[in-house]
Coordinates of N, CA and C in Angstrom, one line a residue:
X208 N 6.2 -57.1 45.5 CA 7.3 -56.8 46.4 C 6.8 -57.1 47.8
X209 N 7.6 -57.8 48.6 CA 7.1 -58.0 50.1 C 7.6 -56.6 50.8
X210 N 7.2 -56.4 51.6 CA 7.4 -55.9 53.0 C 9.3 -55.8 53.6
X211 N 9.4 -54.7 53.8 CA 10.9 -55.2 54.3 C 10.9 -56.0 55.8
X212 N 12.0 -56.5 56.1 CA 11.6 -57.4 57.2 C 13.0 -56.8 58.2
X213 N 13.5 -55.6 58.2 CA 14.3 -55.2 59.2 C 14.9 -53.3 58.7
X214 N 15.5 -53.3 59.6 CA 15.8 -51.6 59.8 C 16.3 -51.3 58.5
X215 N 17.2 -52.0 58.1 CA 18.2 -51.8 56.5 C 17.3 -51.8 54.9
X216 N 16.8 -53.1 55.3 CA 15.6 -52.7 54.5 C 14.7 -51.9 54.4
X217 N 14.0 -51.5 55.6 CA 13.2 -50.1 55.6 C 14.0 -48.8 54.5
X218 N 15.0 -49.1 55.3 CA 16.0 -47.9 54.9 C 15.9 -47.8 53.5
X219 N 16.3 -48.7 53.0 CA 16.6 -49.0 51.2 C 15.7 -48.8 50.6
X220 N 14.4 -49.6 51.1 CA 12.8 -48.6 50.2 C 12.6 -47.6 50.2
X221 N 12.8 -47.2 51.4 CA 12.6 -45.7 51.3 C 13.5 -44.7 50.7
X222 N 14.7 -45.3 50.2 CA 15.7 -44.6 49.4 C 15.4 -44.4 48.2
X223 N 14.9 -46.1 47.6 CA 14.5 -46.6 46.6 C 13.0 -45.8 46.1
X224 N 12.4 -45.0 47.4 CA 11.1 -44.6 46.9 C 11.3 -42.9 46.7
X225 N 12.4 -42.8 47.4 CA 12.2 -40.7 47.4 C 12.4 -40.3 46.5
X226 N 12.5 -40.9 44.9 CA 11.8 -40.1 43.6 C 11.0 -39.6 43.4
X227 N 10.1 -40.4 44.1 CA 8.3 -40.3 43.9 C 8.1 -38.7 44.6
X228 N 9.0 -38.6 45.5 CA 8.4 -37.5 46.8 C 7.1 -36.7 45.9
X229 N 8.3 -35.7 44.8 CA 7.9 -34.9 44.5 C 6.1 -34.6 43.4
X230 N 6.1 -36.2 43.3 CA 5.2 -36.9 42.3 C 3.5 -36.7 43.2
X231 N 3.6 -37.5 44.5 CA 2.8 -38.0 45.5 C 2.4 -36.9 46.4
X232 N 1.0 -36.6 46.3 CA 0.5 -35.4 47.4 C 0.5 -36.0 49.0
X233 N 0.8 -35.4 49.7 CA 1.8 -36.2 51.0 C 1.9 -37.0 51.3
X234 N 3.1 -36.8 50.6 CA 3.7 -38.1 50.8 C 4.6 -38.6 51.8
X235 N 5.0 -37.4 53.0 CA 5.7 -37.2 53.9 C 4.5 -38.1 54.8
X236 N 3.6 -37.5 54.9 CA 2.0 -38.6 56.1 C 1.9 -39.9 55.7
X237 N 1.8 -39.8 54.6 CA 2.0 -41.6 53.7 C 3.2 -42.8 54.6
X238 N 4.3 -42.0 54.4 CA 5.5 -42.9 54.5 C 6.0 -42.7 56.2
X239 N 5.4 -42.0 57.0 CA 5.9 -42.1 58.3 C 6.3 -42.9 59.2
X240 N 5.2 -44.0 58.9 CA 5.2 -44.7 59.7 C 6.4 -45.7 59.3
X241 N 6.9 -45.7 58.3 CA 7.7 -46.4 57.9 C 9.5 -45.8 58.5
X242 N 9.0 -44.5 58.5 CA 10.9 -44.2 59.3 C 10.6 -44.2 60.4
X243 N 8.8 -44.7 61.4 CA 9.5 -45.2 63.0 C 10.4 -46.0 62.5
X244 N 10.1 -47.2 61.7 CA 10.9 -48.5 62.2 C 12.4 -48.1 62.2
X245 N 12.7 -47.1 61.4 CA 14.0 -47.3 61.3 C 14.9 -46.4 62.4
X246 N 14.0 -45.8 62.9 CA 15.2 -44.7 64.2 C 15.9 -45.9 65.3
X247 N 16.9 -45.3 65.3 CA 17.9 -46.3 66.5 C 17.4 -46.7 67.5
X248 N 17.0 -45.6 67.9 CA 16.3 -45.5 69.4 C 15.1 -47.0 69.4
X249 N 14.7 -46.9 68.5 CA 13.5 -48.0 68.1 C 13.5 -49.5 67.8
X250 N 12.8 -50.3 68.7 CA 13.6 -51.6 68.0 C 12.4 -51.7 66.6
X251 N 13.2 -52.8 65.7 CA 12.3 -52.7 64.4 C 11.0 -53.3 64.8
X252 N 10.0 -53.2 64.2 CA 8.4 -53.8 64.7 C 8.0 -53.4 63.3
X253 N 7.1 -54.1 62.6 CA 6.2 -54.4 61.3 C 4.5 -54.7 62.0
X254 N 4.7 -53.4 62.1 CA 2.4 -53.5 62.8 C 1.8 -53.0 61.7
X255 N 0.8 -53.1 61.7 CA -0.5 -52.5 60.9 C -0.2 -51.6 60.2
X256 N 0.0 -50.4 60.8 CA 0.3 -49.2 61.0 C 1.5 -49.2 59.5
X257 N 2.6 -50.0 59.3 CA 3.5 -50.5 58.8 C 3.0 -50.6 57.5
X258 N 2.4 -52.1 57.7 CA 2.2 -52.4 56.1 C 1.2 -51.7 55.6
X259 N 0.3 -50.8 55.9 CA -0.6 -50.0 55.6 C -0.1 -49.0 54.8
X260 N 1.2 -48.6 55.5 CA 1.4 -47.4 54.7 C 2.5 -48.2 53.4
X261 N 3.2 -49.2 53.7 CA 3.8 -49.7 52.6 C 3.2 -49.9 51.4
X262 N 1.4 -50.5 51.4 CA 1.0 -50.7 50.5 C 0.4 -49.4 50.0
X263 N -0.2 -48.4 50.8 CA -0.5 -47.2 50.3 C 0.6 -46.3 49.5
X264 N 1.6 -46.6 49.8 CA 2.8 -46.1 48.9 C 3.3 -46.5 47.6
X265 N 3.0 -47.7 47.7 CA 3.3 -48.8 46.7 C 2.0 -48.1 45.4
X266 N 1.1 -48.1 45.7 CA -0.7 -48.0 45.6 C -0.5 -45.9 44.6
X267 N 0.2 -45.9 45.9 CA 0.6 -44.0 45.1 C 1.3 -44.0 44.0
X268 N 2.6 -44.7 43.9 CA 3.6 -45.2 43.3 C 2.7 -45.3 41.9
X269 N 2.3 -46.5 42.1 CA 1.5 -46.9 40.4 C 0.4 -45.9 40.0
X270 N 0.6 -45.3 40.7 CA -0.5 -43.6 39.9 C -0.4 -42.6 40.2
X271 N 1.3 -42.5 40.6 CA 2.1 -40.9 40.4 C 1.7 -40.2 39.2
X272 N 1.8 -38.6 39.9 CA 1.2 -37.8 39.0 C 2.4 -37.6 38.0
X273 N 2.4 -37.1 36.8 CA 3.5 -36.4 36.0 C 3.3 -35.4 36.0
X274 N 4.5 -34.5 36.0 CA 4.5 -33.3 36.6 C 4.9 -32.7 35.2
X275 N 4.2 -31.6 35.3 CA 4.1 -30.7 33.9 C 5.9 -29.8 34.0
X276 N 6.5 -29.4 32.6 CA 7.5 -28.6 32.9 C 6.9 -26.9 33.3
X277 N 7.6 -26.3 33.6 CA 7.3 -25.2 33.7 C 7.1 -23.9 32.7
X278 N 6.4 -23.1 32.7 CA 6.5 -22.2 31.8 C 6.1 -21.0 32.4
X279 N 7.2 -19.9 31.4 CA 7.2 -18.5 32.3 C 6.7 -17.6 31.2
X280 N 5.3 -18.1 30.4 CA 4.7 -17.0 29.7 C 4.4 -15.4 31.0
X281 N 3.9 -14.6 30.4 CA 3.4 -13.7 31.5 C 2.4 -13.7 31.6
X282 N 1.1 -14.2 31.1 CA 0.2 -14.4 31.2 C -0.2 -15.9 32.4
X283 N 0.7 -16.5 31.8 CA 0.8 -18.4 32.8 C 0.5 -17.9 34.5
X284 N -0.5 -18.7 35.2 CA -0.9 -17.9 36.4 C 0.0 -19.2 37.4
X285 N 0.8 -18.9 38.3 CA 1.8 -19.7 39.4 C 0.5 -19.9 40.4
X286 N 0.0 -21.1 40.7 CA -0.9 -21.2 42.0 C -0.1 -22.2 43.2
X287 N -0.3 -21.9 44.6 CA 0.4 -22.5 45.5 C -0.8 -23.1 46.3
X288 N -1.3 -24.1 46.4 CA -1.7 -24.4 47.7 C -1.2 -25.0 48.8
X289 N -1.9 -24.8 49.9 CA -0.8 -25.3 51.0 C -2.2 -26.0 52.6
X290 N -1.5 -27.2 52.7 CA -2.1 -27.4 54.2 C -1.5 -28.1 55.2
X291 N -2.6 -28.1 56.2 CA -1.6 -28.4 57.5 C -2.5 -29.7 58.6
X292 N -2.4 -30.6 58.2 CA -3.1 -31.9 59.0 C -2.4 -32.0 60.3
X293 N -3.1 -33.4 61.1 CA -2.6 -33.3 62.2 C -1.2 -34.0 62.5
X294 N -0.3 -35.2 61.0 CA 0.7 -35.5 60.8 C 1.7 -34.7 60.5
X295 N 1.3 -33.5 60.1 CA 2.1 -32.8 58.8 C 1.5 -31.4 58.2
X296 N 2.7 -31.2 57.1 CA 2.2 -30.0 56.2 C 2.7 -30.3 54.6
X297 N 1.3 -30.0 53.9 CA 2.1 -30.3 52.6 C 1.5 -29.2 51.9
X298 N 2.4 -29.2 50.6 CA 1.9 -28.0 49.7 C 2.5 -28.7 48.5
X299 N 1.6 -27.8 47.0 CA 1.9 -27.9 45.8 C 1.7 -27.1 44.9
X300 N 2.2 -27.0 44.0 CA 2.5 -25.9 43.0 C 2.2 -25.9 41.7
X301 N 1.3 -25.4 41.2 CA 0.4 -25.5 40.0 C 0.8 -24.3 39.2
X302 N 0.6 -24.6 37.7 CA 0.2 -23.1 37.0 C -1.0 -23.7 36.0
X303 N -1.5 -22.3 36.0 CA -2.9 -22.1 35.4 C -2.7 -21.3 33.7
X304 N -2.7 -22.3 32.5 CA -2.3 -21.8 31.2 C -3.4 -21.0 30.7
X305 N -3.8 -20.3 30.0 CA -5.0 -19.4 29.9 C -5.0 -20.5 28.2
X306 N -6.3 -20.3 28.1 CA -6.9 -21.3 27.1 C -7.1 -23.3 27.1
X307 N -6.1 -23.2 28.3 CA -6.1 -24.9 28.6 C -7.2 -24.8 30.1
X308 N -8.0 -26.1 30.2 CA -9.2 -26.1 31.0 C -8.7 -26.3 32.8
X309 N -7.3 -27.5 32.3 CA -6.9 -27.8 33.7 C -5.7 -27.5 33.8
X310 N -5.4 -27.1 35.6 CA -4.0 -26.7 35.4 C -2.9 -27.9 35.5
X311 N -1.5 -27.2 35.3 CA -0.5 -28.3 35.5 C -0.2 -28.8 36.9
X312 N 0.2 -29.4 37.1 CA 1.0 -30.1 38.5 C 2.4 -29.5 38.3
X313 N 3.3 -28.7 39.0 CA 4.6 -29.1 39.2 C 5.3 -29.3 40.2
X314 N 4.8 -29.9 41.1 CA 5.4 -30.2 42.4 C 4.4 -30.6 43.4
X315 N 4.7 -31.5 44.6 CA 3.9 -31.9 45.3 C 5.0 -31.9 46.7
X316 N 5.1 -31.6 47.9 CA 5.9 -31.3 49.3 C 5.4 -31.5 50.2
X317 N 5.9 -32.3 51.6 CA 5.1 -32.5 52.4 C 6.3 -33.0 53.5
X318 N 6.0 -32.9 54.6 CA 6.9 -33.2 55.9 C 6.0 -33.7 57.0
X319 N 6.6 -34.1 57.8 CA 6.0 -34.4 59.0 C 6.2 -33.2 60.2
X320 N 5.4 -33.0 61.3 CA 5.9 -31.6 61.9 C 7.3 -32.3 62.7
X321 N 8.2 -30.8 63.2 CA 9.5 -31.8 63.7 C 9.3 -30.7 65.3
X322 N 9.8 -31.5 66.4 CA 9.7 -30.5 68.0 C 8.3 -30.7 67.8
X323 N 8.3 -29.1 68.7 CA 7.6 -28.5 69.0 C 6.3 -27.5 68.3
X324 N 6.5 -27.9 66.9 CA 5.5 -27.4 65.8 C 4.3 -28.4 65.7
X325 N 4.6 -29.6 66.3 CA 3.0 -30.9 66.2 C 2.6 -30.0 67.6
X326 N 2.8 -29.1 68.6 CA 1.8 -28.9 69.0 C 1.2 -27.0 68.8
X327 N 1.6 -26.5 68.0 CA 0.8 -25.3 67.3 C -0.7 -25.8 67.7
X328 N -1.2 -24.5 67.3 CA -2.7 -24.4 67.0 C -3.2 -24.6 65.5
X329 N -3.8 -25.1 64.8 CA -4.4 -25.4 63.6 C -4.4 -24.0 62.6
X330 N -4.3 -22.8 63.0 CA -4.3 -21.2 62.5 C -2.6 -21.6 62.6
X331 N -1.8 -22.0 63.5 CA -0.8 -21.7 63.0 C 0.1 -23.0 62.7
X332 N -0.2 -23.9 62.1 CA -0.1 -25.3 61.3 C 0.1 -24.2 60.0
X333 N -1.3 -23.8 59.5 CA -1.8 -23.8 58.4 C -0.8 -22.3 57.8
X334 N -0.5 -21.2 58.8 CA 0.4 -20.1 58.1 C 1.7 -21.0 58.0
X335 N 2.5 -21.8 58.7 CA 3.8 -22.7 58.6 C 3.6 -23.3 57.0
X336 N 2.5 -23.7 57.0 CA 2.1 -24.5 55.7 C 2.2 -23.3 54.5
X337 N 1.6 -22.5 54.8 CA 1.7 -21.3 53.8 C 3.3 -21.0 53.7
X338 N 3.7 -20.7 54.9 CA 5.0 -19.8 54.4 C 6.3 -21.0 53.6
X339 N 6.3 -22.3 54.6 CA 7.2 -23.4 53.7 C 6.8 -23.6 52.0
X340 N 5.5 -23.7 52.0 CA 5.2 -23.8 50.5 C 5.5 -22.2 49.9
X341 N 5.6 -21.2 50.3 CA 6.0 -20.4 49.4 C 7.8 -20.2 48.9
X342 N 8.3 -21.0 49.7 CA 9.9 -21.1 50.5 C 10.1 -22.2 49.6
X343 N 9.7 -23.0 48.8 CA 9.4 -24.2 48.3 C 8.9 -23.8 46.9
X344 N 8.3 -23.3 46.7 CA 7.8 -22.6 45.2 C 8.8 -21.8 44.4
X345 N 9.2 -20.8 45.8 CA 10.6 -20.4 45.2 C 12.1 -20.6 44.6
X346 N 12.1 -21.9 45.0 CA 13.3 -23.2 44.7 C 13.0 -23.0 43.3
X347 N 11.7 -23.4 42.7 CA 11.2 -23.7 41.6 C 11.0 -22.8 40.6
X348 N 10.4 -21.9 40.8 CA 10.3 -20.7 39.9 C 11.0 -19.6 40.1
X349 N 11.5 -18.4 39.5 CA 12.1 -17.2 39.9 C 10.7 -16.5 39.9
X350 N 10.2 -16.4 39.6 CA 9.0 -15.0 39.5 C 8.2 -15.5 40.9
X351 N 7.4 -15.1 41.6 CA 6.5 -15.1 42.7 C 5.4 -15.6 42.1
X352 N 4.4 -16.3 43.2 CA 3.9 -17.1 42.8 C 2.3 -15.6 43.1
X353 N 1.4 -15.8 42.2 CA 0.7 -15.0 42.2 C -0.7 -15.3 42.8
X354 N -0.8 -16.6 43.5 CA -2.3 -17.0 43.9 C -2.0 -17.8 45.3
X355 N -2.3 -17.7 46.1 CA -2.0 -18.5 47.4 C -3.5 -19.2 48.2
X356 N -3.7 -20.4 48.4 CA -5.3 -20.5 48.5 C -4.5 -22.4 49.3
X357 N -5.3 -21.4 50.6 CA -5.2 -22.9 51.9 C -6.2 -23.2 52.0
X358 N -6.7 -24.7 51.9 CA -8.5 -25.6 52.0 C -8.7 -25.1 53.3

C-alpha cells in the first residue's frame, strides 16, 4: 500500500484504519501525525514525520493484538492500566483468570492531549490518564474495575 498523496486520502486511511483503534496500544501517538495533514487550517505536506508513522501503523496493523471476550466470573480480577506521555494518554484493560498464567487483553485507548491539557504537569498527565481509563473501563464492564496500576 503507498502512502496517501493528499488530504482525502489521509482521511480515508484513517477511516479505513479506526478498527484497529481498539487492537493497537497507542495508537492515538502512532497516528498523529497523520491528522496534521489533514486539518484545513494545514496545507497537505508528506514529511518524515508522515511516512513514519504510516508505516508504524501499517507495522501495528499486521500484529494487532486480539482481544479476549470478557468474563464476569467473581473471582475474574478487572486490571486497568493507565499512562500519560508527552503526545498523549492511553490506557488498557485486562482481566486476570485465576488458574490461567497470562492475562487477557480487552481493550487498548489512547488520545492525543486536546487545549490546554499538553501543558499539565506529568503528576497530572498521569491522574487524567487514570481517571479517562477508568471512564473508559466502565463503557466496558458493569462491575468496577478492581486493580488500578500507572508505570
Amino acid at each position: 500500500m503507498s502512502p496517501p498523496t493528499n488530504k482525502e486520502e489521509t482521511q480515508a486511511f484513517l477511516s479505513a484504519i479506526g478498527f484497529w483503534r481498539m487492537h493497537i496500544p497507542e495508537y492515538s501517538q502512532i497516528v498523529s501525525p497523520l491528522y496534521l495533514v489533514t486539518h484545513k487550517k494545514n496545507d497537505f505536506h508528506w514529511g518524515p514525520e508522515q511516512q513514519q508513522a504510516f508505516l508504524q501503523i501499517k507495522q501495528e496493523i499486521a500484529h494487532a493484538v486480539a482481544l479476549s471476550p470478557f468474563k464476569t466470573k467473581p473471582d475474574v480480577k478487572n486490571v486497568l492500566y493507565s499512562a500519560a506521555g508527552n503526545n498523549g494518554l492511553s490506557w488498557s484493560l485486562w482481566q486476570k483468570v485465576p488458574g490461567e498464567t497470562e492475562s487477557r487483553p480487552l481493550g487498548f485507548w489512547s488520545r492525543s492531549y486536546r487545549g490546554s491539557k499538553a501543558n499539565y504537569t506529568p503528576i497530572e498527565k498521569e491522574i487524567l490518564a487514570a481517571y479517562e481509563g477508568v471512564q473508559a473501563a466502565s463503557e466496558v464492564i458493569s462491575t468496577k474495575t478492581q486493580l488500578l496500576l500507572a508505570p
